[in-house]
mmCIF file of C-alpha atoms and ligand atoms in Angstrom:
data_model
loop_
_atom_site.group_PDB
_atom_site.id
_atom_site.type_symbol
_atom_site.label_atom_id
_atom_site.label_comp_id
_atom_site.label_asym_id
_atom_site.label_seq_id
_atom_site.Cartn_x
_atom_site.Cartn_y
_atom_site.Cartn_z
ATOM 1 C CA MET A 1 0.000 0.000 0.000
ATOM 2 C CA PRO A 2 1.285 3.494 -0.751
ATOM 3 C CA ARG A 3 2.360 5.669 2.168
ATOM 4 C CA ALA A 4 1.011 8.747 0.402
ATOM 5 C CA TRP A 5 -0.966 9.184 -2.761
ATOM 6 C CA VAL A 6 -2.833 11.603 -5.032
ATOM 7 C CA GLU A 7 -6.470 10.699 -5.448
ATOM 8 C CA VAL A 8 -7.969 12.030 -8.676
ATOM 9 C CA ASP A 9 -11.767 12.153 -8.692
ATOM 10 C CA LEU A 10 -12.621 11.575 -12.337
ATOM 11 C CA ALA A 11 -16.364 11.936 -11.714
ATOM 12 C CA ALA A 12 -15.799 15.443 -10.300
ATOM 13 C CA LEU A 13 -13.554 16.232 -13.279
ATOM 14 C CA VAL A 14 -16.344 15.233 -15.676
ATOM 15 C CA ARG A 15 -18.903 17.311 -13.725
ATOM 16 C CA ASN A 16 -16.563 20.325 -13.911
ATOM 17 C CA ALA A 17 -16.267 19.817 -17.676
ATOM 18 C CA ARG A 18 -20.030 19.546 -18.154
ATOM 19 C CA ALA A 19 -20.605 22.650 -15.998
ATOM 20 C CA LEU A 20 -18.147 24.665 -18.092
ATOM 21 C CA ALA A 21 -19.546 23.504 -21.418
ATOM 22 C CA ALA A 22 -23.079 24.422 -20.272
ATOM 23 C CA HIS A 23 -21.918 27.807 -18.968
ATOM 24 C CA ALA A 24 -19.975 28.653 -22.143
ATOM 25 C CA ARG A 25 -22.495 27.056 -24.506
ATOM 26 C CA ALA A 26 -19.455 26.143 -26.571
ATOM 27 C CA GLN A 27 -17.530 23.060 -27.551
ATOM 28 C CA LEU A 28 -14.688 22.077 -25.271
ATOM 29 C CA ILE A 29 -11.028 21.785 -26.132
ATOM 30 C CA PRO A 30 -9.774 20.543 -22.740
ATOM 31 C CA MET A 31 -6.115 21.375 -22.133
ATOM 32 C CA ILE A 32 -4.266 18.176 -21.265
ATOM 33 C CA LYS A 33 -0.743 19.608 -21.356
ATOM 34 C CA ALA A 34 1.914 18.651 -18.818
ATOM 35 C CA ASP A 35 0.320 15.263 -18.192
ATOM 36 C CA ALA A 36 -3.063 16.919 -17.518
ATOM 37 C CA TYR A 37 -1.509 19.368 -15.040
ATOM 38 C CA GLY A 38 0.179 16.428 -13.353
ATOM 39 C CA LEU A 39 -2.950 14.318 -12.857
ATOM 40 C CA GLY A 40 -2.254 11.784 -15.622
ATOM 41 C CA ALA A 41 -3.162 12.553 -19.235
ATOM 42 C CA VAL A 42 -4.447 9.130 -20.255
ATOM 43 C CA PRO A 43 -6.895 8.553 -17.359
ATOM 44 C CA VAL A 44 -8.063 12.189 -17.548
ATOM 45 C CA VAL A 45 -8.776 11.940 -21.267
ATOM 46 C CA GLY A 46 -10.364 8.527 -20.756
ATOM 47 C CA ALA A 47 -12.884 10.199 -18.420
ATOM 48 C CA LEU A 48 -13.381 13.321 -20.573
ATOM 49 C CA GLU A 49 -14.365 11.184 -23.577
ATOM 50 C CA GLN A 50 -17.825 11.005 -21.894
ATOM 51 C CA VAL A 51 -18.393 14.711 -22.565
ATOM 52 C CA ALA A 52 -17.406 14.349 -26.249
ATOM 53 C CA PRO A 53 -15.085 17.376 -26.516
ATOM 54 C CA TYR A 54 -14.315 18.748 -29.962
ATOM 55 C CA ALA A 55 -10.580 18.135 -29.461
ATOM 56 C CA TYR A 56 -7.840 17.974 -26.835
ATOM 57 C CA GLY A 57 -5.035 20.503 -26.403
ATOM 58 C CA VAL A 58 -1.471 19.397 -25.661
ATOM 59 C CA SER A 59 1.819 21.212 -25.636
ATOM 60 C CA SER A 60 4.129 18.847 -27.489
ATOM 61 C CA ILE A 61 4.211 16.139 -30.130
ATOM 62 C CA ILE A 62 5.231 13.571 -27.487
ATOM 63 C CA GLU A 63 2.162 14.411 -25.400
ATOM 64 C CA GLY A 64 -0.028 14.020 -28.482
ATOM 65 C CA GLU A 65 1.592 10.712 -29.367
ATOM 66 C CA GLU A 66 0.833 9.431 -25.873
ATOM 67 C CA LEU A 67 -2.892 10.144 -26.353
ATOM 68 C CA ARG A 68 -2.916 8.596 -29.835
ATOM 69 C CA GLY A 69 -1.173 5.570 -28.350
ATOM 70 C CA ALA A 70 -4.035 5.323 -25.838
ATOM 71 C CA GLY A 71 -6.511 5.122 -28.736
ATOM 72 C CA ILE A 72 -7.872 8.683 -28.705
ATOM 73 C CA ALA A 73 -9.394 9.442 -32.116
ATOM 74 C CA ARG A 74 -10.484 13.104 -31.700
ATOM 75 C CA PRO A 75 -8.382 15.989 -33.025
ATOM 76 C CA ILE A 76 -5.376 16.710 -30.794
ATOM 77 C CA ILE A 77 -4.021 20.252 -31.158
ATOM 78 C CA VAL A 78 -0.379 20.980 -30.280
ATOM 79 C CA PHE A 79 -0.425 24.506 -28.803
ATOM 80 C CA THR A 80 3.254 25.151 -28.187
ATOM 81 C CA PRO A 81 4.873 26.181 -31.503
ATOM 82 C CA THR A 82 6.333 23.369 -33.621
ATOM 83 C CA LEU A 83 9.481 23.973 -35.669
ATOM 84 C CA PRO A 84 8.988 23.254 -39.414
ATOM 85 C CA ASP A 85 11.452 20.335 -39.230
ATOM 86 C CA ASP A 86 9.245 18.593 -36.662
ATOM 87 C CA LEU A 87 5.988 18.891 -38.626
ATOM 88 C CA ALA A 88 6.510 15.529 -40.363
ATOM 89 C CA ARG A 89 6.555 13.714 -37.033
ATOM 90 C CA LEU A 90 3.524 15.698 -35.840
ATOM 91 C CA ARG A 91 1.681 14.695 -38.992
ATOM 92 C CA ALA A 92 2.683 11.036 -38.697
ATOM 93 C CA ALA A 93 0.977 10.989 -35.284
ATOM 94 C CA GLY A 94 -2.181 12.509 -36.781
ATOM 95 C CA LEU A 95 -1.900 15.694 -34.708
ATOM 96 C CA THR A 96 -3.040 19.233 -35.546
ATOM 97 C CA PRO A 97 -0.383 21.980 -35.500
ATOM 98 C CA THR A 98 -0.762 25.617 -34.532
ATOM 99 C CA LEU A 99 1.128 27.730 -37.056
ATOM 100 C CA ALA A 100 2.065 31.387 -37.275
ATOM 101 C CA SER A 101 4.484 31.897 -40.180
ATOM 102 C CA VAL A 102 4.617 31.625 -43.979
ATOM 103 C CA GLN A 103 7.440 29.122 -43.601
ATOM 104 C CA GLY A 104 5.413 26.955 -41.237
ATOM 105 C CA ILE A 105 2.265 27.040 -43.379
ATOM 106 C CA GLN A 106 4.242 26.187 -46.529
ATOM 107 C CA ALA A 107 6.036 23.324 -44.761
ATOM 108 C CA TRP A 108 2.645 21.960 -43.651
ATOM 109 C CA GLN A 109 1.254 22.354 -47.176
ATOM 110 C CA ALA A 110 4.299 20.528 -48.604
ATOM 111 C CA LEU A 111 3.518 17.604 -46.299
ATOM 112 C CA GLY A 112 -0.041 17.492 -47.671
ATOM 113 C CA GLY A 113 -1.766 20.211 -45.641
ATOM 114 C CA GLY A 114 -5.003 19.606 -43.767
ATOM 115 C CA ASP A 115 -6.187 20.532 -40.297
ATOM 116 C CA TRP A 116 -4.228 23.385 -38.633
ATOM 117 C CA HIS A 117 -4.984 26.437 -36.460
ATOM 118 C CA LEU A 118 -3.619 29.966 -36.772
ATOM 119 C CA ALA A 119 -1.995 31.238 -33.553
ATOM 120 C CA VAL A 120 -2.649 34.979 -33.192
ATOM 121 C CA GLU A 121 -0.604 37.009 -30.716
ATOM 122 C CA THR A 122 -2.638 39.836 -29.156
ATOM 123 C CA GLY A 123 -0.590 41.062 -26.212
ATOM 124 C CA MET A 124 0.992 38.198 -24.325
ATOM 125 C CA HIS A 125 4.085 38.158 -26.545
ATOM 126 C CA ARG A 126 4.586 34.440 -26.113
ATOM 127 C CA ALA A 127 3.541 32.664 -29.297
ATOM 128 C CA GLY A 128 1.746 33.438 -32.546
ATOM 129 C CA ILE A 129 1.724 35.992 -35.365
ATOM 130 C CA ALA A 130 1.132 39.572 -34.200
ATOM 131 C CA TRP A 131 -2.517 40.491 -34.871
ATOM 132 C CA HIS A 132 -1.562 43.442 -37.117
ATOM 133 C CA ARG A 133 0.658 41.237 -39.306
ATOM 134 C CA VAL A 134 -1.838 38.462 -40.130
ATOM 135 C CA GLY A 135 -2.296 39.957 -43.631
ATOM 136 C CA GLU A 136 1.285 38.897 -44.391
ATOM 137 C CA LEU A 137 0.116 35.260 -44.197
ATOM 138 C CA ALA A 138 -2.918 35.761 -46.460
ATOM 139 C CA GLU A 139 -1.348 34.275 -49.577
ATOM 140 C CA ALA A 140 0.034 31.255 -47.723
ATOM 141 C CA MET A 141 -3.397 30.746 -46.081
ATOM 142 C CA ARG A 142 -5.108 30.856 -49.475
ATOM 143 C CA GLY A 143 -2.964 27.913 -50.531
ATOM 144 C CA CYS A 144 -3.465 26.011 -47.281
ATOM 145 C CA PRO A 145 -6.450 27.332 -45.327
ATOM 146 C CA PRO A 146 -6.615 26.809 -41.545
ATOM 147 C CA SER A 147 -9.543 25.091 -39.866
ATOM 148 C CA GLY A 148 -9.300 27.356 -36.832
ATOM 149 C CA ALA A 149 -7.745 30.461 -35.276
ATOM 150 C CA PHE A 150 -7.158 31.448 -31.674
ATOM 151 C CA THR A 151 -5.494 33.789 -29.259
ATOM 152 C CA HIS A 152 -4.643 33.482 -25.561
ATOM 153 C CA PHE A 153 -5.536 35.920 -22.745
ATOM 154 C CA HIS A 154 -2.827 37.053 -20.363
ATOM 155 C CA SER A 155 -5.059 38.297 -17.492
ATOM 156 C CA ALA A 156 -8.590 36.946 -17.904
ATOM 157 C CA GLU A 157 -8.994 36.594 -14.119
ATOM 158 C CA ALA A 158 -8.256 40.301 -13.554
ATOM 159 C CA ASP A 159 -11.385 42.162 -14.772
ATOM 160 C CA ASP A 160 -8.996 44.855 -16.034
ATOM 161 C CA GLY A 161 -10.399 45.299 -19.549
ATOM 162 C CA SER A 162 -7.551 43.365 -21.136
ATOM 163 C CA VAL A 163 -9.841 40.646 -22.495
ATOM 164 C CA ALA A 164 -11.762 43.227 -24.537
ATOM 165 C CA VAL A 165 -8.506 44.740 -25.829
ATOM 166 C CA GLN A 166 -7.145 41.340 -26.852
ATOM 167 C CA GLU A 167 -10.433 40.315 -28.442
ATOM 168 C CA GLY A 168 -10.549 43.534 -30.438
ATOM 169 C CA ARG A 169 -7.129 42.701 -31.818
ATOM 170 C CA PHE A 170 -8.189 39.121 -32.527
ATOM 171 C CA ARG A 171 -11.215 40.341 -34.495
ATOM 172 C CA ALA A 172 -8.935 42.612 -36.501
ATOM 173 C CA ALA A 173 -6.753 39.595 -37.255
ATOM 174 C CA LEU A 174 -9.794 37.585 -38.404
ATOM 175 C CA ALA A 175 -10.755 40.425 -40.740
ATOM 176 C CA ALA A 176 -7.326 40.156 -42.379
ATOM 177 C CA MET A 177 -7.733 36.442 -43.164
ATOM 178 C CA PRO A 178 -8.848 35.446 -46.682
ATOM 179 C CA THR A 179 -11.696 33.452 -45.083
ATOM 180 C CA VAL A 180 -12.636 33.192 -41.430
ATOM 181 C CA PRO A 181 -12.284 29.557 -40.312
ATOM 182 C CA PRO A 182 -15.098 27.928 -38.308
ATOM 183 C CA LEU A 183 -13.139 26.884 -35.195
ATOM 184 C CA LEU A 184 -12.411 30.052 -33.229
ATOM 185 C CA HIS A 185 -11.307 29.875 -29.595
ATOM 186 C CA CYS A 186 -9.864 32.276 -27.026
ATOM 187 C CA ASP A 187 -11.203 31.433 -23.575
ATOM 188 C CA ASN A 188 -9.126 29.816 -20.838
ATOM 189 C CA SER A 189 -10.910 28.817 -17.614
ATOM 190 C CA ALA A 190 -10.922 32.324 -16.142
ATOM 191 C CA ALA A 191 -12.501 33.767 -19.299
ATOM 192 C CA VAL A 192 -15.118 31.006 -19.491
ATOM 193 C CA VAL A 193 -16.375 31.527 -15.954
ATOM 194 C CA ARG A 194 -16.590 35.293 -16.397
ATOM 195 C CA ARG A 195 -19.169 35.294 -19.174
ATOM 196 C CA SER A 196 -21.996 33.211 -20.499
ATOM 197 C CA PRO A 197 -22.238 32.339 -23.282
ATOM 198 C CA SER A 198 -18.758 32.567 -24.740
ATOM 199 C CA PRO A 199 -18.655 34.700 -27.892
ATOM 200 C CA TRP A 200 -16.631 31.911 -29.527
ATOM 201 C CA PRO A 201 -17.687 28.437 -30.696
ATOM 202 C CA CYS A 202 -14.941 26.611 -28.754
ATOM 203 C CA VAL A 203 -13.272 27.178 -25.369
ATOM 204 C CA ARG A 204 -9.948 25.900 -23.994
ATOM 205 C CA PRO A 205 -10.226 25.295 -20.242
ATOM 206 C CA GLY A 206 -7.542 23.586 -18.188
ATOM 207 C CA ALA A 207 -7.419 24.661 -14.539
ATOM 208 C CA PHE A 208 -11.169 24.591 -13.839
ATOM 209 C CA LEU A 209 -11.436 20.979 -14.975
ATOM 210 C CA TYR A 210 -8.801 20.013 -12.410
ATOM 211 C CA GLY A 211 -10.492 21.854 -9.553
ATOM 212 C CA ILE A 212 -8.610 25.162 -9.668
ATOM 213 C CA GLY A 213 -10.940 28.150 -9.430
ATOM 214 C CA SER A 214 -10.185 31.625 -10.701
ATOM 215 C CA GLY A 215 -10.869 33.780 -7.691
ATOM 216 C CA ALA A 216 -13.699 34.607 -5.319
ATOM 217 C CA THR A 217 -15.438 36.877 -7.857
ATOM 218 C CA ALA A 218 -15.761 34.134 -10.486
ATOM 219 C CA ALA A 219 -19.328 33.195 -11.402
ATOM 220 C CA ARG A 220 -18.604 29.518 -11.030
ATOM 221 C CA HIS A 221 -16.350 27.434 -8.843
ATOM 222 C CA PRO A 222 -15.100 23.956 -9.633
ATOM 223 C CA GLU A 223 -15.516 20.882 -7.466
ATOM 224 C CA PRO A 224 -12.297 19.589 -5.936
ATOM 225 C CA VAL A 225 -10.665 16.924 -8.091
ATOM 226 C CA VAL A 226 -7.242 16.405 -6.494
ATOM 227 C CA HIS A 227 -6.822 14.972 -2.994
ATOM 228 C CA LEU A 228 -3.406 14.468 -1.416
ATOM 229 C CA ARG A 229 -3.543 11.840 1.309
ATOM 230 C CA ALA A 230 -0.849 10.377 3.532
ATOM 231 C CA LYS A 231 -0.775 7.716 6.197
ATOM 232 C CA VAL A 232 0.366 8.403 9.721
ATOM 233 C CA MET A 233 3.551 6.367 10.099
ATOM 234 C CA GLU A 234 4.373 7.134 13.735
ATOM 235 C CA LEU A 235 3.004 9.043 16.721
ATOM 236 C CA ARG A 236 4.838 10.442 19.717
ATOM 237 C CA ASP A 237 3.999 12.456 22.804
ATOM 238 C CA ILE A 238 6.314 15.350 23.555
ATOM 239 C CA ALA A 239 6.614 17.627 26.549
ATOM 240 C CA ALA A 240 6.296 21.402 26.749
ATOM 241 C CA GLY A 241 9.419 23.081 25.422
ATOM 242 C CA GLU A 242 10.474 20.268 23.098
ATOM 243 C CA GLY A 243 11.110 21.175 19.463
ATOM 244 C CA VAL A 244 10.037 19.507 16.213
ATOM 245 C CA SER A 245 12.023 18.977 12.991
ATOM 246 C CA TYR A 246 15.096 20.742 11.551
ATOM 247 C CA HIS A 247 16.211 23.913 13.280
ATOM 248 C CA GLN A 248 13.497 23.357 15.907
ATOM 249 C CA THR A 249 11.393 26.173 14.481
ATOM 250 C CA TRP A 250 8.366 24.964 16.446
ATOM 251 C CA THR A 251 8.363 24.298 20.172
ATOM 252 C CA ALA A 252 5.528 22.560 21.980
ATOM 253 C CA PRO A 253 3.639 25.091 24.151
ATOM 254 C CA GLY A 254 2.438 22.216 26.338
ATOM 255 C CA PRO A 255 2.253 18.419 26.150
ATOM 256 C CA ARG A 256 1.571 17.559 22.539
ATOM 257 C CA ARG A 257 0.872 14.513 20.361
ATOM 258 C CA ILE A 258 2.810 14.636 17.097
ATOM 259 C CA ALA A 259 1.940 12.538 14.017
ATOM 260 C CA THR A 260 4.488 11.895 11.277
ATOM 261 C CA VAL A 261 3.169 11.457 7.730
ATOM 262 C CA ALA A 262 5.362 10.213 4.902
ATOM 263 C CA VAL A 263 5.050 13.129 2.522
ATOM 264 C CA GLY A 264 7.454 16.015 2.093
ATOM 265 C CA TYR A 265 8.876 18.490 -0.365
ATOM 266 C CA GLY A 266 10.354 15.558 -2.328
ATOM 267 C CA ASP A 267 6.723 14.814 -3.227
ATOM 268 C CA GLY A 268 5.892 18.410 -4.087
ATOM 269 C CA TYR A 269 4.504 19.245 -0.631
ATOM 270 C CA ARG A 270 6.312 22.578 -0.418
ATOM 271 C CA ARG A 271 8.790 23.432 2.315
ATOM 272 C CA HIS A 272 7.023 26.795 2.569
ATOM 273 C CA LEU A 273 4.173 24.891 4.234
ATOM 274 C CA SER A 274 6.359 24.496 7.335
ATOM 275 C CA ASN A 275 4.439 25.785 10.376
ATOM 276 C CA VAL A 276 1.627 27.220 8.185
ATOM 277 C CA GLY A 277 0.099 24.242 6.340
ATOM 278 C CA ARG A 278 -2.898 22.408 7.702
ATOM 279 C CA ALA A 279 -4.142 18.882 7.185
ATOM 280 C CA LEU A 280 -7.487 17.220 7.821
ATOM 281 C CA PHE A 281 -8.225 14.238 10.029
ATOM 282 C CA ARG A 282 -11.856 13.070 9.835
ATOM 283 C CA GLY A 283 -12.955 16.578 8.964
ATOM 284 C CA ARG A 284 -10.901 18.301 11.710
ATOM 285 C CA GLU A 285 -8.004 20.640 10.871
ATOM 286 C CA VAL A 286 -4.600 19.847 12.310
ATOM 287 C CA PRO A 287 -1.602 22.173 11.906
ATOM 288 C CA VAL A 288 1.687 21.268 10.281
ATOM 289 C CA VAL A 289 4.358 21.858 12.919
ATOM 290 C CA GLY A 290 8.046 22.375 12.297
ATOM 291 C CA ILE A 291 9.915 22.310 9.005
ATOM 292 C CA VAL A 292 8.535 20.111 6.190
ATOM 293 C CA THR A 293 11.362 17.701 5.334
ATOM 294 C CA MET A 294 12.032 15.938 2.035
ATOM 295 C CA ASP A 295 10.176 12.758 2.958
ATOM 296 C CA MET A 296 8.240 13.459 6.149
ATOM 297 C CA THR A 297 5.995 16.111 7.681
ATOM 298 C CA MET A 298 4.761 16.416 11.256
ATOM 299 C CA CYS A 299 1.291 17.491 12.414
ATOM 300 C CA ASP A 300 -0.006 18.338 15.874
ATOM 301 C CA VAL A 301 -2.883 15.907 16.497
ATOM 302 C CA THR A 302 -3.206 16.505 20.227
ATOM 303 C CA GLY A 303 -6.600 15.426 21.565
ATOM 304 C CA LEU A 304 -7.577 13.389 18.501
ATOM 305 C CA ASP A 305 -7.845 9.617 18.345
ATOM 306 C CA VAL A 306 -5.237 9.161 15.617
ATOM 307 C CA ARG A 307 -3.459 5.813 15.192
ATOM 308 C CA ALA A 308 -0.592 4.659 13.010
ATOM 309 C CA GLY A 309 -1.981 3.797 9.577
ATOM 310 C CA ASP A 310 -4.736 6.426 9.766
ATOM 311 C CA VAL A 311 -4.963 8.834 6.846
ATOM 312 C CA LEU A 312 -4.445 12.597 6.888
ATOM 313 C CA THR A 313 -5.641 14.716 3.948
ATOM 314 C CA LEU A 314 -3.177 17.466 3.038
ATOM 315 C CA LEU A 315 -5.153 18.720 0.036
ATOM 316 C CA GLY A 316 -8.763 18.192 -0.967
ATOM 317 C CA ARG A 317 -11.831 16.891 0.789
ATOM 318 C CA ASP A 318 -12.126 14.882 3.983
ATOM 319 C CA GLY A 319 -15.727 14.474 5.066
ATOM 320 C CA GLU A 320 -17.326 17.922 5.019
ATOM 321 C CA ALA A 321 -14.023 19.785 5.255
ATOM 322 C CA VAL A 322 -11.955 20.846 2.244
ATOM 323 C CA ILE A 323 -8.462 22.258 1.839
ATOM 324 C CA GLY A 324 -8.726 23.907 -1.575
ATOM 325 C CA VAL A 325 -5.898 24.087 -4.098
ATOM 326 C CA GLU A 326 -5.831 27.893 -3.868
ATOM 327 C CA GLN A 327 -5.730 27.718 -0.069
ATOM 328 C CA LEU A 328 -2.830 25.263 0.016
ATOM 329 C CA ALA A 329 -1.044 27.188 -2.724
ATOM 330 C CA SER A 330 -1.314 30.437 -0.800
ATOM 331 C CA TRP A 331 -0.017 28.801 2.406
ATOM 332 C CA GLY A 332 2.813 27.284 0.378
ATOM 333 C CA GLN A 333 3.592 30.516 -1.522
ATOM 334 C CA VAL A 334 3.234 28.806 -4.871
ATOM 335 C CA PHE A 335 0.921 29.337 -7.843
ATOM 336 C CA SER A 336 -2.050 26.951 -7.674
ATOM 337 C CA TYR A 337 -1.328 25.442 -11.129
ATOM 338 C CA GLU A 338 2.283 24.879 -10.147
ATOM 339 C CA LEU A 339 1.220 23.165 -6.942
ATOM 340 C CA ILE A 340 -0.804 20.423 -8.628
ATOM 341 C CA ALA A 341 1.504 20.131 -11.643
ATOM 342 C CA GLY A 342 4.368 19.805 -9.138
ATOM 343 C CA LEU A 343 3.012 16.781 -7.239
ATOM 344 C CA ARG A 344 5.749 14.278 -7.996
ATOM 345 C CA GLN A 345 5.441 10.844 -9.525
ATOM 346 C CA ARG A 346 6.621 9.316 -6.222
ATOM 347 C CA LEU A 347 3.021 9.893 -5.119
ATOM 348 C CA GLN A 348 1.010 7.072 -6.609
ATOM 349 C CA ARG A 349 -2.072 8.267 -8.552
ATOM 350 C CA VAL A 350 -5.316 6.634 -7.472
ATOM 351 C CA TYR A 351 -8.301 7.232 -9.752
ATOM 352 C CA THR A 352 -11.834 7.211 -8.385
ATOM 353 C CA GLY A 353 -15.194 7.784 -10.033
ATOM 354 C CA ALA A 354 -14.278 6.266 -13.405
ATOM 355 C CA GLU A 355 -17.269 4.923 -15.353
HETATM 356 C C1 LIG B 1 -2.843 26.330 -20.571
HETATM 357 C C2 LIG B 1 -3.604 26.935 -21.673
HETATM 358 C C3 LIG B 1 -5.005 27.094 -21.577
HETATM 359 C C4 LIG B 1 -5.782 26.732 -20.334
HETATM 360 O O1 LIG B 1 -5.610 27.696 -19.334
HETATM 361 P P1 LIG B 1 -6.314 27.537 -17.901
HETATM 362 O O2 LIG B 1 -6.008 28.795 -17.223
HETATM 363 O O3 LIG B 1 -5.652 26.362 -17.244
HETATM 364 O O4 LIG B 1 -7.754 27.281 -18.137
HETATM 365 C C5 LIG B 1 -5.673 27.562 -22.692
HETATM 366 N N1 LIG B 1 -5.016 27.892 -23.825
HETATM 367 C C6 LIG B 1 -3.671 27.774 -23.943
HETATM 368 C C7 LIG B 1 -3.010 28.167 -25.221
HETATM 369 C C8 LIG B 1 -2.929 27.313 -22.870
HETATM 370 O O5 LIG B 1 -1.600 27.207 -22.981
#
């Protein structure tokens, strides 16, 4: 049996996906990059097949090949730019590229053309053709028309007007295309939850599916999907004045019962959680005490009937109580996406709620 594990609730994931699709009234392109934000791309996609998304989004050819290898037949769009030399391999795997240059479009056409999406850069300065230069690709697009076009918002969670600015630029880019393709998509999770319906036929959520919300003001909040659980390996009673863990940063204010769980920063449970993290035991909060070590973390369970082998929940739901991803991320001084994508493979993945 694992000493600590990540439980992924696939039924909650599917409910989050259905809720977003209904809210956006658009087709989904779930983002499965980085192994589905660390949760496991193949099981996640296996569950999402129930909601019949238009396509899946990945970041690399290798990620796309993994999904094809698992028997996924829907379009798989590679969102990180692909160098022209790598397009042959992308094509051999039956993937859809995102392109943004004459050279790229011509290389794709030379391989036989077909499904591709135009990446339009509207302010993030990360990837894509600048919106005001799309006309330069018009001739290449006439020879090899795209099936879709998209841009990406840099601050959709901020309510700062930037979405409208970026969308204005995107519309200008569409006007410069010889024909406007049918598959247009801009919205990440934060954009989807902020408006209903989406002005675009497809949306590209990632975070929301995996239980990461986009702030208290968002119109919708996801159900928790990721639960980090660890077994109590040992218990000890310590006296007032005794310290716990490296550097003895925590000292018992009175007699205390200390539980050791086998999870630490080597699993992605951040060292910043030392003395500020909290865990759940049968719905009750218990504080992390002392420094989080690479393999072990200590919690103060004084007054609770905890035994060796019992399970503490460090992230997610335990009974009625929940430690949300944003909450744990803020305690750990890490970005919520980075927290779940950073849960290491040493933590076994346990999937629940699969059909
Ligand atoms: C990661 C990503 C998304 C999804 O963003 P979330 O904030 O996780 O919903 C959408 N589009 C692109 C291009 C991305 O890279």
